[in-house]
């Protein structure tokens, strides 16, 4: 008989995992403690913007393979394998992860679990969590209930593709049975040739934070070069292209600009530093503090460039910020560099208007006092400065000549190095970018 799965938590990770596992042919139940989210999911739509996910969700609900609940008892009695996909945000006032959703969901699930159920952690957690949960389950759960850790590497904006065609699968297990169950779950992907790595608990947990730390470091490396290029009169985009041809370096994640944001990289490197310190290994990851600082300095630098472009003061100057989400193809505004810059300029006295194709509802929830406009042309009207902070395709494809008459002054800061400086200059714009003082 085919395995039945539950997915606990229906954020980006959980909703995608539930829909994609159902698409692989499993019967899946998704659980969230938020009844409003469950209602939206049951109706066949996703409560956030993720290209392609609505279709996968709707077709699996229609096929009867995917259902949703708010009841832990129902999820536990339905499934044999339970994926924990809840959030681990940065704890308030601290660098470390807030683990309350992980421990809370395990505590709610445990009393109802079948003997032999497998609890699979996918959330990004401090190393040492799986062993702690295993010890807790050994004391409180039915016989044979055990834990596995299976970190997730999906990117927002590519969640379906990354889940159905991952680069690799990593499973941390303590028994052959747990490994066999996960091989059964992922059989179609393994058959497609996806590498399947079996490790112990701490290695699996660390793979995830190591991967995100490496990616953050790569972005901050090129942004550090950007600072040097600004000081030396060089061009970071040419530098990145040139070093990226070396296959040992590679050109991906080498886009210099406003740096990384979102609900993952920033909080993951901070939580990693906090956990390493608890383990007495703080020196090993002390460089991540610099990675974080370089990243945040790009935001300050963009605000400084904007002030300079306006002649030294923001007071009552009209600025349009293009982009509220932390990256294109997402409505997620968590730790969004672009929104951060918009808020900083507004706090300094500018009249800021923020435009974004998908992220305005979330932005308004976090910063209700900011001014938003969903129409690009009215958002740009009378702007004395335009700041491109998120490189949505529709911004990349803007026609600088057509835009000219709409704005008050033709000055743009391309904080993502997403535009062609010559095209904008030829259309009469003053063009400034990060890491390209001479571009
Ligand atoms: C990241 C990782 O890429 C995923 O592998 C991981 O699974 C996920 O976190 C997670 O931990 O859940 P995500 O946060 O969706 O995925 O976004 P990324 O595509 O990694 O982009 C992160 C930030 O870096 C964005 O703000 C983006 O604008 C910025 N970035 C990216 C750059 O500034 N330069 C680049 O060259 C690439």
Tab-separated table of C-alpha atoms and ligand atoms in Angstrom:
chain	number	residue	atom	x	y	z
A	1	UNK	CA	0.000	0.000	0.000
A	2	UNK	CA	1.260	3.500	-0.790
A	3	UNK	CA	2.451	5.636	2.066
A	4	UNK	CA	0.204	8.420	3.311
A	5	UNK	CA	1.874	11.678	4.193
A	6	UNK	CA	1.119	14.678	6.357
A	7	UNK	CA	2.730	18.080	5.988
A	8	UNK	CA	2.697	20.273	9.074
A	9	UNK	CA	2.813	24.001	8.269
A	10	UNK	CA	1.562	25.568	5.036
A	11	UNK	CA	3.968	28.444	4.386
A	12	UNK	CA	6.094	28.470	1.196
A	13	UNK	CA	7.807	25.245	2.161
A	14	UNK	CA	4.805	23.332	3.505
A	15	UNK	CA	2.280	24.290	0.822
A	16	UNK	CA	4.788	23.465	-1.922
A	17	UNK	CA	5.838	20.185	-0.341
A	18	UNK	CA	2.239	19.072	0.207
A	19	UNK	CA	1.171	19.906	-3.361
A	20	UNK	CA	4.278	18.369	-4.948
A	21	UNK	CA	4.166	15.144	-2.893
A	22	UNK	CA	0.501	14.743	-3.928
A	23	UNK	CA	1.634	15.338	-7.513
A	24	UNK	CA	4.042	12.425	-7.118
A	25	UNK	CA	0.964	10.269	-6.399
A	26	UNK	CA	0.822	10.171	-2.593
A	27	UNK	CA	-2.255	10.875	-0.524
A	28	UNK	CA	-1.332	13.960	1.467
A	29	UNK	CA	-2.954	15.928	4.263
A	30	UNK	CA	-1.687	19.453	4.921
A	31	UNK	CA	-2.088	20.981	8.360
A	32	UNK	CA	-1.950	24.537	9.588
A	33	UNK	CA	-3.051	26.033	12.888
A	34	UNK	CA	-4.401	29.050	10.975
A	35	UNK	CA	-7.974	28.218	9.831
A	36	UNK	CA	-7.976	31.158	7.365
A	37	UNK	CA	-4.989	29.714	5.485
A	38	UNK	CA	-6.604	26.280	5.403
A	39	UNK	CA	-9.797	27.727	3.914
A	40	UNK	CA	-7.826	29.414	1.109
A	41	UNK	CA	-5.851	26.246	0.383
A	42	UNK	CA	-8.983	24.100	0.348
A	43	UNK	CA	-10.424	26.406	-2.299
A	44	UNK	CA	-7.456	25.504	-4.515
A	45	UNK	CA	-5.422	28.703	-4.243
A	46	UNK	CA	-2.195	29.505	-2.440
A	47	UNK	CA	-2.228	32.344	0.135
A	48	UNK	CA	0.985	33.838	-1.341
A	49	UNK	CA	2.470	34.372	-4.795
A	50	UNK	CA	4.455	31.436	-6.113
A	51	UNK	CA	4.452	30.896	-9.889
A	52	UNK	CA	2.911	27.546	-10.905
A	53	UNK	CA	1.947	26.395	-7.397
A	54	UNK	CA	-1.783	27.164	-7.719
A	55	UNK	CA	-2.094	24.740	-10.639
A	56	UNK	CA	-0.319	21.879	-8.843
A	57	UNK	CA	-2.413	22.482	-5.732
A	58	UNK	CA	-5.735	22.663	-7.568
A	59	UNK	CA	-5.176	19.576	-9.715
A	60	UNK	CA	-4.250	17.439	-6.715
A	61	UNK	CA	-7.211	18.637	-4.655
A	62	UNK	CA	-9.441	17.827	-7.643
A	63	UNK	CA	-7.854	14.368	-7.937
A	64	UNK	CA	-8.702	13.732	-4.279
A	65	UNK	CA	-5.065	13.217	-3.267
A	66	UNK	CA	-4.671	16.429	-1.266
A	67	UNK	CA	-6.752	17.578	1.696
A	68	UNK	CA	-6.226	20.094	4.485
A	69	UNK	CA	-6.998	20.214	8.182
A	70	UNK	CA	-6.369	22.175	11.347
A	71	UNK	CA	-6.538	19.011	13.470
A	72	UNK	CA	-3.312	17.331	14.617
A	73	UNK	CA	-5.337	14.288	15.575
A	74	UNK	CA	-6.665	13.973	12.021
A	75	UNK	CA	-3.204	14.438	10.457
A	76	UNK	CA	-1.649	11.903	12.842
A	77	UNK	CA	-4.293	9.255	12.272
A	78	UNK	CA	-4.207	9.766	8.477
A	79	UNK	CA	-0.489	9.514	7.757
A	80	UNK	CA	2.557	7.277	8.211
A	81	UNK	CA	5.179	9.932	7.445
A	82	UNK	CA	4.894	13.475	8.815
A	83	UNK	CA	6.903	16.346	7.337
A	84	UNK	CA	7.520	19.246	9.713
A	85	UNK	CA	7.611	22.374	7.521
A	86	UNK	CA	6.886	25.146	10.022
A	87	UNK	CA	8.816	28.429	10.153
A	88	UNK	CA	11.900	29.111	12.262
A	89	UNK	CA	12.102	32.919	12.106
A	90	UNK	CA	14.697	35.018	13.905
A	91	UNK	CA	13.755	35.241	17.597
A	92	UNK	CA	12.618	38.676	18.763
A	93	UNK	CA	15.553	40.665	20.100
A	94	UNK	CA	18.074	37.867	19.442
A	95	UNK	CA	20.203	36.424	16.661
A	96	UNK	CA	19.060	32.844	17.189
A	97	UNK	CA	16.099	30.988	15.677
A	98	UNK	CA	12.676	31.023	17.289
A	99	UNK	CA	11.967	27.298	17.566
A	100	UNK	CA	8.511	27.566	19.143
A	101	UNK	CA	6.640	26.409	16.010
A	102	UNK	CA	8.838	23.314	15.617
A	103	UNK	CA	8.545	22.222	19.237
A	104	UNK	CA	4.894	23.291	19.441
A	105	UNK	CA	3.854	21.256	16.405
A	106	UNK	CA	5.794	18.182	17.554
A	107	UNK	CA	4.139	18.417	20.982
A	108	UNK	CA	0.677	18.648	19.403
A	109	UNK	CA	1.315	15.763	17.002
A	110	UNK	CA	3.050	13.330	19.376
A	111	UNK	CA	0.110	12.061	21.470
A	112	UNK	CA	-1.793	11.029	18.321
A	113	UNK	CA	0.996	9.348	16.319
A	114	UNK	CA	0.635	5.708	15.188
A	115	UNK	CA	3.263	3.257	16.427
A	116	UNK	CA	6.139	3.322	13.923
A	117	UNK	CA	5.287	6.733	12.445
A	118	UNK	CA	8.190	8.671	10.956
A	119	UNK	CA	8.521	12.387	11.785
A	120	UNK	CA	10.656	14.115	9.134
A	121	UNK	CA	12.008	17.582	9.882
A	122	UNK	CA	12.335	19.901	6.890
A	123	UNK	CA	12.433	23.239	8.714
A	124	UNK	CA	15.833	24.961	8.948
A	125	UNK	CA	16.968	24.378	12.533
A	126	UNK	CA	20.018	24.765	14.768
A	127	UNK	CA	22.246	21.696	14.638
A	128	UNK	CA	21.309	19.379	17.516
A	129	UNK	CA	17.542	19.783	17.144
A	130	UNK	CA	16.820	16.362	15.601
A	131	UNK	CA	18.560	14.461	18.373
A	132	UNK	CA	16.632	16.484	20.937
A	133	UNK	CA	13.291	15.708	19.249
A	134	UNK	CA	14.214	12.019	18.938
A	135	UNK	CA	14.910	11.866	22.691
A	136	UNK	CA	11.592	13.568	23.438
A	137	UNK	CA	9.658	11.183	21.166
A	138	UNK	CA	11.365	8.145	22.688
A	139	UNK	CA	9.874	9.179	26.042
A	140	UNK	CA	6.439	10.372	24.978
A	141	UNK	CA	5.386	8.848	21.636
A	142	UNK	CA	4.001	5.430	20.668
A	143	UNK	CA	6.429	2.550	20.105
A	144	UNK	CA	8.749	2.803	17.159
A	145	UNK	CA	8.051	6.471	16.371
A	146	UNK	CA	11.250	7.984	15.044
A	147	UNK	CA	12.763	11.091	13.525
A	148	UNK	CA	14.616	11.871	10.302
A	149	UNK	CA	15.997	15.187	9.046
A	150	UNK	CA	15.517	16.131	5.407
A	151	UNK	CA	16.551	19.734	4.735
A	152	UNK	CA	14.900	21.670	1.934
A	153	UNK	CA	16.759	23.757	-0.636
A	154	UNK	CA	13.887	25.262	-2.636
A	155	UNK	CA	14.004	28.890	-3.715
A	156	UNK	CA	10.953	31.118	-3.611
A	157	UNK	CA	9.853	31.843	-7.162
A	158	UNK	CA	11.071	28.380	-8.263
A	159	UNK	CA	9.481	26.330	-5.496
A	160	UNK	CA	7.672	23.742	-7.653
A	161	UNK	CA	10.609	23.190	-10.002
A	162	UNK	CA	13.066	22.938	-7.077
A	163	UNK	CA	10.842	20.430	-5.237
A	164	UNK	CA	10.117	18.145	-8.186
A	165	UNK	CA	13.620	18.455	-9.691
A	166	UNK	CA	15.988	19.142	-6.786
A	167	UNK	CA	19.792	19.229	-7.146
A	168	UNK	CA	20.024	16.660	-4.364
A	169	UNK	CA	18.111	15.007	-1.550
A	170	UNK	CA	19.717	14.840	1.883
A	171	UNK	CA	18.339	12.637	4.648
A	172	UNK	CA	19.733	12.417	8.172
A	173	UNK	CA	18.600	9.151	9.750
A	174	UNK	CA	19.303	6.878	12.697
A	175	UNK	CA	17.898	3.661	11.229
A	176	UNK	CA	17.701	1.675	8.007
A	177	UNK	CA	13.912	1.747	8.307
A	178	UNK	CA	13.820	5.562	8.256
A	179	UNK	CA	16.118	5.574	5.217
A	180	UNK	CA	13.924	2.998	3.440
A	181	UNK	CA	10.751	5.000	4.111
A	182	UNK	CA	12.326	8.159	2.683
A	183	UNK	CA	13.636	6.257	-0.339
A	184	UNK	CA	10.029	5.152	-0.897
A	185	UNK	CA	8.736	8.744	-0.608
A	186	UNK	CA	11.320	10.086	-3.032
A	187	UNK	CA	11.436	7.034	-5.341
A	188	UNK	CA	10.283	8.956	-8.458
A	189	UNK	CA	12.984	11.605	-7.955
A	190	UNK	CA	15.677	9.014	-7.217
A	191	UNK	CA	14.623	7.201	-10.405
A	192	UNK	CA	15.166	10.500	-12.251
A	193	UNK	CA	18.785	10.459	-11.091
A	194	UNK	CA	18.578	12.971	-8.224
A	195	UNK	CA	21.519	12.247	-5.865
A	196	UNK	CA	20.262	10.828	-2.533
A	197	UNK	CA	22.679	11.424	0.332
A	198	UNK	CA	22.219	9.570	3.611
A	199	UNK	CA	23.867	11.175	6.665
A	200	UNK	CA	23.564	11.377	10.426
A	201	UNK	CA	21.343	14.004	12.082
A	202	UNK	CA	23.869	16.797	12.701
A	203	UNK	CA	25.317	16.562	9.196
A	204	UNK	CA	21.886	16.843	7.574
A	205	UNK	CA	21.023	19.850	9.738
A	206	UNK	CA	24.352	21.502	8.985
A	207	UNK	CA	24.143	20.906	5.214
A	208	UNK	CA	21.269	23.362	5.064
A	209	UNK	CA	22.862	26.191	7.025
A	210	UNK	CA	26.216	25.607	5.339
A	211	UNK	CA	24.570	25.903	1.904
A	212	UNK	CA	22.756	29.129	2.805
A	213	UNK	CA	25.901	30.525	4.450
A	214	UNK	CA	27.899	29.812	1.312
A	215	UNK	CA	25.312	31.535	-0.887
A	216	UNK	CA	25.187	34.563	1.424
A	217	UNK	CA	28.980	34.691	1.445
A	218	UNK	CA	29.140	34.574	-2.337
A	219	UNK	CA	26.719	37.503	-2.633
A	220	UNK	CA	28.575	39.493	0.021
A	221	UNK	CA	31.886	38.713	-1.646
A	222	UNK	CA	30.799	40.373	-4.869
A	223	UNK	CA	29.226	43.236	-2.915
A	224	UNK	CA	32.534	43.735	-1.067
A	225	UNK	CA	34.187	43.931	-4.492
A	226	UNK	CA	31.509	46.463	-5.340
A	227	UNK	CA	32.695	48.688	-2.483
A	228	UNK	CA	36.278	48.410	-3.736
A	229	UNK	CA	35.156	49.174	-7.298
A	230	UNK	CA	33.406	52.298	-6.006
A	231	UNK	CA	36.634	53.390	-4.302
A	232	UNK	CA	38.852	52.497	-7.256
A	233	UNK	CA	36.688	53.650	-10.161
A	234	UNK	CA	36.143	50.120	-11.496
A	235	UNK	CA	33.025	48.300	-12.720
A	236	UNK	CA	31.789	45.387	-10.573
A	237	UNK	CA	29.511	43.923	-13.255
A	238	UNK	CA	32.477	43.462	-15.604
A	239	UNK	CA	34.566	42.134	-12.740
A	240	UNK	CA	31.851	39.597	-11.858
A	241	UNK	CA	31.482	38.495	-15.456
A	242	UNK	CA	35.223	38.058	-15.808
A	243	UNK	CA	35.760	36.019	-12.632
A	244	UNK	CA	32.547	34.052	-13.232
A	245	UNK	CA	33.944	32.449	-16.388
A	246	UNK	CA	36.297	30.473	-14.152
A	247	UNK	CA	34.189	27.355	-13.526
A	248	UNK	CA	35.681	27.068	-10.045
A	249	UNK	CA	34.023	30.396	-9.261
A	250	UNK	CA	30.939	30.304	-11.529
A	251	UNK	CA	28.738	33.264	-12.385
A	252	UNK	CA	25.601	32.310	-10.432
A	253	UNK	CA	24.846	34.265	-7.244
A	254	UNK	CA	27.435	36.812	-8.278
A	255	UNK	CA	24.999	39.621	-9.062
A	256	UNK	CA	26.245	42.696	-7.204
A	257	UNK	CA	23.632	45.113	-5.960
A	258	UNK	CA	21.436	45.742	-2.972
A	259	UNK	CA	22.262	42.358	-1.482
A	260	UNK	CA	20.297	39.514	0.021
A	261	UNK	CA	17.079	39.639	2.006
A	262	UNK	CA	14.106	37.339	2.530
A	263	UNK	CA	13.035	34.952	5.224
A	264	UNK	CA	16.052	32.655	4.879
A	265	UNK	CA	19.606	33.855	4.191
A	266	UNK	CA	19.743	36.774	6.691
A	267	UNK	CA	18.208	34.909	9.625
A	268	UNK	CA	19.976	31.645	8.816
A	269	UNK	CA	23.483	33.121	8.975
A	270	UNK	CA	22.614	34.867	12.248
A	271	UNK	CA	21.142	31.707	13.773
A	272	UNK	CA	24.209	29.768	12.609
A	273	UNK	CA	26.535	32.211	14.386
A	274	UNK	CA	24.413	31.954	17.539
A	275	UNK	CA	24.412	28.141	17.466
A	276	UNK	CA	28.133	27.902	16.676
A	277	UNK	CA	28.812	30.124	19.695
A	278	UNK	CA	26.782	27.774	21.914
A	279	UNK	CA	28.933	24.921	20.606
A	280	UNK	CA	32.175	26.840	21.266
A	281	UNK	CA	32.864	27.150	17.526
A	282	UNK	CA	32.159	30.866	17.122
A	283	UNK	CA	35.532	31.599	15.524
A	284	UNK	CA	34.778	29.180	12.705
A	285	UNK	CA	31.888	31.296	11.481
A	286	UNK	CA	32.985	34.737	12.667
A	287	UNK	CA	33.309	35.729	8.987
A	288	UNK	CA	29.512	35.525	8.707
A	289	UNK	CA	29.292	38.671	10.839
A	290	UNK	CA	31.224	40.444	8.090
A	291	UNK	CA	28.999	38.840	5.436
A	292	UNK	CA	25.976	40.286	7.261
A	293	UNK	CA	27.618	43.719	7.636
A	294	UNK	CA	28.679	43.954	3.987
A	295	UNK	CA	25.124	43.049	3.036
A	296	UNK	CA	23.544	45.714	5.251
A	297	UNK	CA	26.071	48.352	4.116
A	298	UNK	CA	24.698	48.069	0.553
A	299	UNK	CA	21.379	49.389	1.845
A	300	UNK	CA	23.044	52.366	3.560
A	301	UNK	CA	25.111	53.019	0.441
A	302	UNK	CA	21.963	53.115	-1.705
A	303	UNK	CA	20.335	55.619	0.650
A	304	UNK	CA	23.524	57.750	0.542
A	305	UNK	CA	23.623	57.622	-3.262
A	306	UNK	CA	19.965	58.683	-3.358
A	307	UNK	CA	20.592	61.608	-1.010
A	308	UNK	CA	23.547	62.663	-3.132
A	309	UNK	CA	21.463	62.415	-6.318
A	310	UNK	CA	18.898	64.745	-4.728
A	311	UNK	CA	21.550	67.320	-3.905
A	312	UNK	CA	22.096	66.445	-0.240
A	313	UNK	CA	18.652	66.258	1.363
A	314	UNK	CA	15.545	64.101	1.161
A	315	UNK	CA	13.240	66.646	2.745
A	316	UNK	CA	9.974	66.810	0.763
A	317	UNK	CA	11.576	65.307	-2.320
A	318	UNK	CA	9.509	62.799	-4.269
A	319	UNK	CA	11.153	59.407	-4.712
A	320	UNK	CA	9.657	56.350	-6.429
A	321	UNK	CA	10.966	52.973	-5.338
A	322	UNK	CA	10.509	50.128	-7.809
A	323	UNK	CA	10.196	46.880	-5.875
A	324	UNK	CA	8.932	45.926	-2.431
A	325	UNK	CA	9.540	42.162	-2.479
A	326	UNK	CA	12.942	40.801	-1.472
A	327	UNK	CA	13.442	39.404	-4.977
A	328	UNK	CA	11.489	39.170	-8.232
A	329	UNK	CA	8.678	36.607	-8.699
A	330	UNK	CA	7.805	36.698	-5.021
A	331	UNK	CA	5.384	38.700	-2.886
A	332	UNK	CA	7.536	38.066	0.184
A	333	UNK	CA	8.736	41.287	1.798
A	334	UNK	CA	10.529	39.753	4.778
A	335	UNK	CA	13.800	41.624	5.288
A	336	UNK	CA	13.409	43.142	1.826
A	337	UNK	CA	16.434	45.317	0.953
A	338	UNK	CA	14.353	47.482	-1.381
A	339	UNK	CA	11.609	48.131	1.167
A	340	UNK	CA	14.236	48.845	3.817
A	341	UNK	CA	15.763	51.527	1.589
A	342	UNK	CA	12.300	52.987	0.898
A	343	UNK	CA	11.544	53.204	4.623
A	344	UNK	CA	14.953	54.751	5.399
A	345	UNK	CA	14.419	57.486	2.777
A	346	UNK	CA	10.909	58.120	4.062
A	347	UNK	CA	12.226	58.406	7.623
A	348	UNK	CA	14.762	60.929	6.329
A	349	UNK	CA	11.944	63.137	5.039
A	350	UNK	CA	11.391	61.999	1.441
A	351	UNK	CA	7.906	61.524	-0.033
A	352	UNK	CA	8.356	57.922	-1.082
A	353	UNK	CA	5.998	55.986	-3.352
A	354	UNK	CA	6.573	52.241	-3.556
A	355	UNK	CA	5.513	50.125	-6.533
A	356	UNK	CA	5.672	46.349	-6.827
A	357	UNK	CA	3.878	43.890	-9.135
A	358	UNK	CA	2.918	41.496	-6.299
A	359	UNK	CA	4.288	42.594	-2.944
A	360	UNK	CA	2.258	45.675	-1.996
A	361	UNK	CA	-0.335	43.951	0.202
A	362	UNK	CA	2.386	42.380	2.332
A	363	UNK	CA	4.422	45.591	2.368
A	364	UNK	CA	1.432	47.578	3.600
A	365	UNK	CA	0.876	45.057	6.367
A	366	UNK	CA	4.413	45.605	7.681
A	367	UNK	CA	4.704	49.354	6.981
A	368	UNK	CA	1.170	50.774	6.947
A	369	UNK	CA	2.445	54.362	7.084
A	370	UNK	CA	4.254	54.122	3.716
A	371	UNK	CA	2.629	55.205	0.441
A	372	UNK	CA	2.015	52.497	-2.175
A	373	UNK	CA	0.787	52.636	-5.749
A	374	UNK	CA	-0.034	49.520	-7.778
A	375	UNK	CA	-0.036	51.472	-11.055
A	376	UNK	CA	3.456	51.939	-12.398
A	377	UNK	CA	2.822	55.143	-14.333
A	378	UNK	CA	1.054	56.993	-11.526
A	379	UNK	CA	3.691	55.711	-9.086
A	380	UNK	CA	6.340	57.347	-11.271
A	381	UNK	CA	4.478	60.616	-11.802
A	382	UNK	CA	6.518	63.659	-10.683
A	383	UNK	CA	9.313	61.496	-9.252
A	384	UNK	CA	12.504	63.476	-8.732
A	385	UNK	CA	14.382	60.216	-8.297
A	386	UNK	CA	13.626	56.599	-9.202
A	387	UNK	CA	15.310	53.791	-7.248
A	388	UNK	CA	15.156	50.288	-8.734
A	389	UNK	CA	15.430	47.991	-5.705
A	390	UNK	CA	14.029	44.654	-6.967
A	391	UNK	CA	14.759	43.499	-10.499
A	392	UNK	CA	11.288	42.384	-11.649
A	393	UNK	CA	11.186	41.645	-15.368
A	394	UNK	CA	8.766	44.502	-15.988
A	395	UNK	CA	11.339	46.937	-14.600
A	396	UNK	CA	14.186	45.422	-16.608
A	397	UNK	CA	12.102	45.916	-19.719
A	398	UNK	CA	11.142	49.553	-19.028
A	399	UNK	CA	11.561	51.905	-21.953
A	400	UNK	CA	13.525	54.894	-20.615
A	401	UNK	CA	12.367	57.151	-23.463
A	402	UNK	CA	8.688	56.424	-22.845
A	403	UNK	CA	9.134	56.942	-19.102
A	404	UNK	CA	10.914	60.277	-19.383
A	405	UNK	CA	7.837	62.526	-19.703
A	406	UNK	CA	6.141	60.824	-16.715
A	407	UNK	CA	8.755	61.720	-14.115
A	408	UNK	CA	9.695	65.075	-12.622
A	409	UNK	CA	13.432	64.536	-13.110
A	410	UNK	CA	15.181	61.849	-15.134
A	411	UNK	CA	17.406	60.393	-12.434
A	412	UNK	CA	17.580	56.691	-11.669
A	413	UNK	CA	19.574	54.600	-9.228
A	414	UNK	CA	19.791	51.037	-10.475
A	415	UNK	CA	20.467	49.283	-7.173
A	416	UNK	CA	20.337	45.829	-8.827
A	417	UNK	CA	22.528	46.508	-11.876
A	418	UNK	CA	19.566	45.349	-13.928
A	419	UNK	CA	19.386	48.089	-16.580
A	420	UNK	CA	21.499	49.091	-19.560
A	421	UNK	CA	23.243	52.350	-18.541
A	422	UNK	CA	23.713	53.483	-22.160
A	423	UNK	CA	20.054	53.084	-23.062
A	424	UNK	CA	19.030	55.176	-20.059
A	425	UNK	CA	21.702	57.853	-20.612
A	426	UNK	CA	20.795	58.102	-24.295
A	427	UNK	CA	17.199	58.772	-23.273
A	428	UNK	CA	18.357	61.717	-21.171
A	429	UNK	CA	18.531	60.056	-17.766
A	430	UNK	CA	21.193	60.490	-15.098
A	431	UNK	CA	22.033	56.867	-14.331
A	432	UNK	CA	23.748	55.715	-11.130
A	433	UNK	CA	24.368	52.148	-10.006
A	434	UNK	CA	26.086	50.258	-7.197
A	435	UNK	CA	29.710	49.274	-7.763
A	436	UNK	CA	29.913	51.094	-11.105
A	437	UNK	CA	31.017	54.672	-10.492
A	438	UNK	CA	31.966	55.097	-14.134
A	439	UNK	CA	29.132	53.175	-15.802
B	1	LIG	C1	17.375	30.704	-0.339
B	1	LIG	C2	18.258	29.621	-0.969
B	1	LIG	O1	18.687	30.041	-2.258
B	1	LIG	C3	17.487	28.305	-1.092
B	1	LIG	O2	18.326	27.297	-1.605
B	1	LIG	C4	16.972	27.912	0.298
B	1	LIG	O3	16.224	26.703	0.256
B	1	LIG	C5	16.099	29.020	0.831
B	1	LIG	O4	16.864	30.246	0.909
B	1	LIG	C6	15.624	28.625	2.197
B	1	LIG	O5	16.459	28.529	3.111
B	1	LIG	O6	14.452	28.297	2.353
B	1	LIG	P1	15.433	32.314	-1.277
B	1	LIG	O7	15.449	32.956	0.078
B	1	LIG	O8	14.129	31.940	-1.899
B	1	LIG	O9	16.300	30.952	-1.249
B	1	LIG	O10	16.124	33.340	-2.266
B	1	LIG	P2	17.474	33.409	-3.119
B	1	LIG	O11	17.157	33.141	-4.529
B	1	LIG	O12	18.539	32.618	-2.478
B	1	LIG	O13	17.813	34.959	-2.989
B	1	LIG	C7	18.123	35.508	-1.704
B	1	LIG	C8	18.462	36.977	-1.818
B	1	LIG	O14	19.742	37.138	-2.429
B	1	LIG	C9	17.495	37.839	-2.641
B	1	LIG	O15	17.240	39.025	-1.918
B	1	LIG	C10	18.256	38.117	-3.922
B	1	LIG	O16	17.890	39.360	-4.477
B	1	LIG	C11	19.696	38.146	-3.409
B	1	LIG	N1	20.703	37.838	-4.446
B	1	LIG	C12	20.718	36.615	-5.043
B	1	LIG	C13	21.655	38.790	-4.768
B	1	LIG	O17	21.676	39.904	-4.217
B	1	LIG	N2	22.599	38.476	-5.710
B	1	LIG	C14	22.629	37.269	-6.325
B	1	LIG	O18	23.518	37.053	-7.166
B	1	LIG	C15	21.662	36.317	-5.987
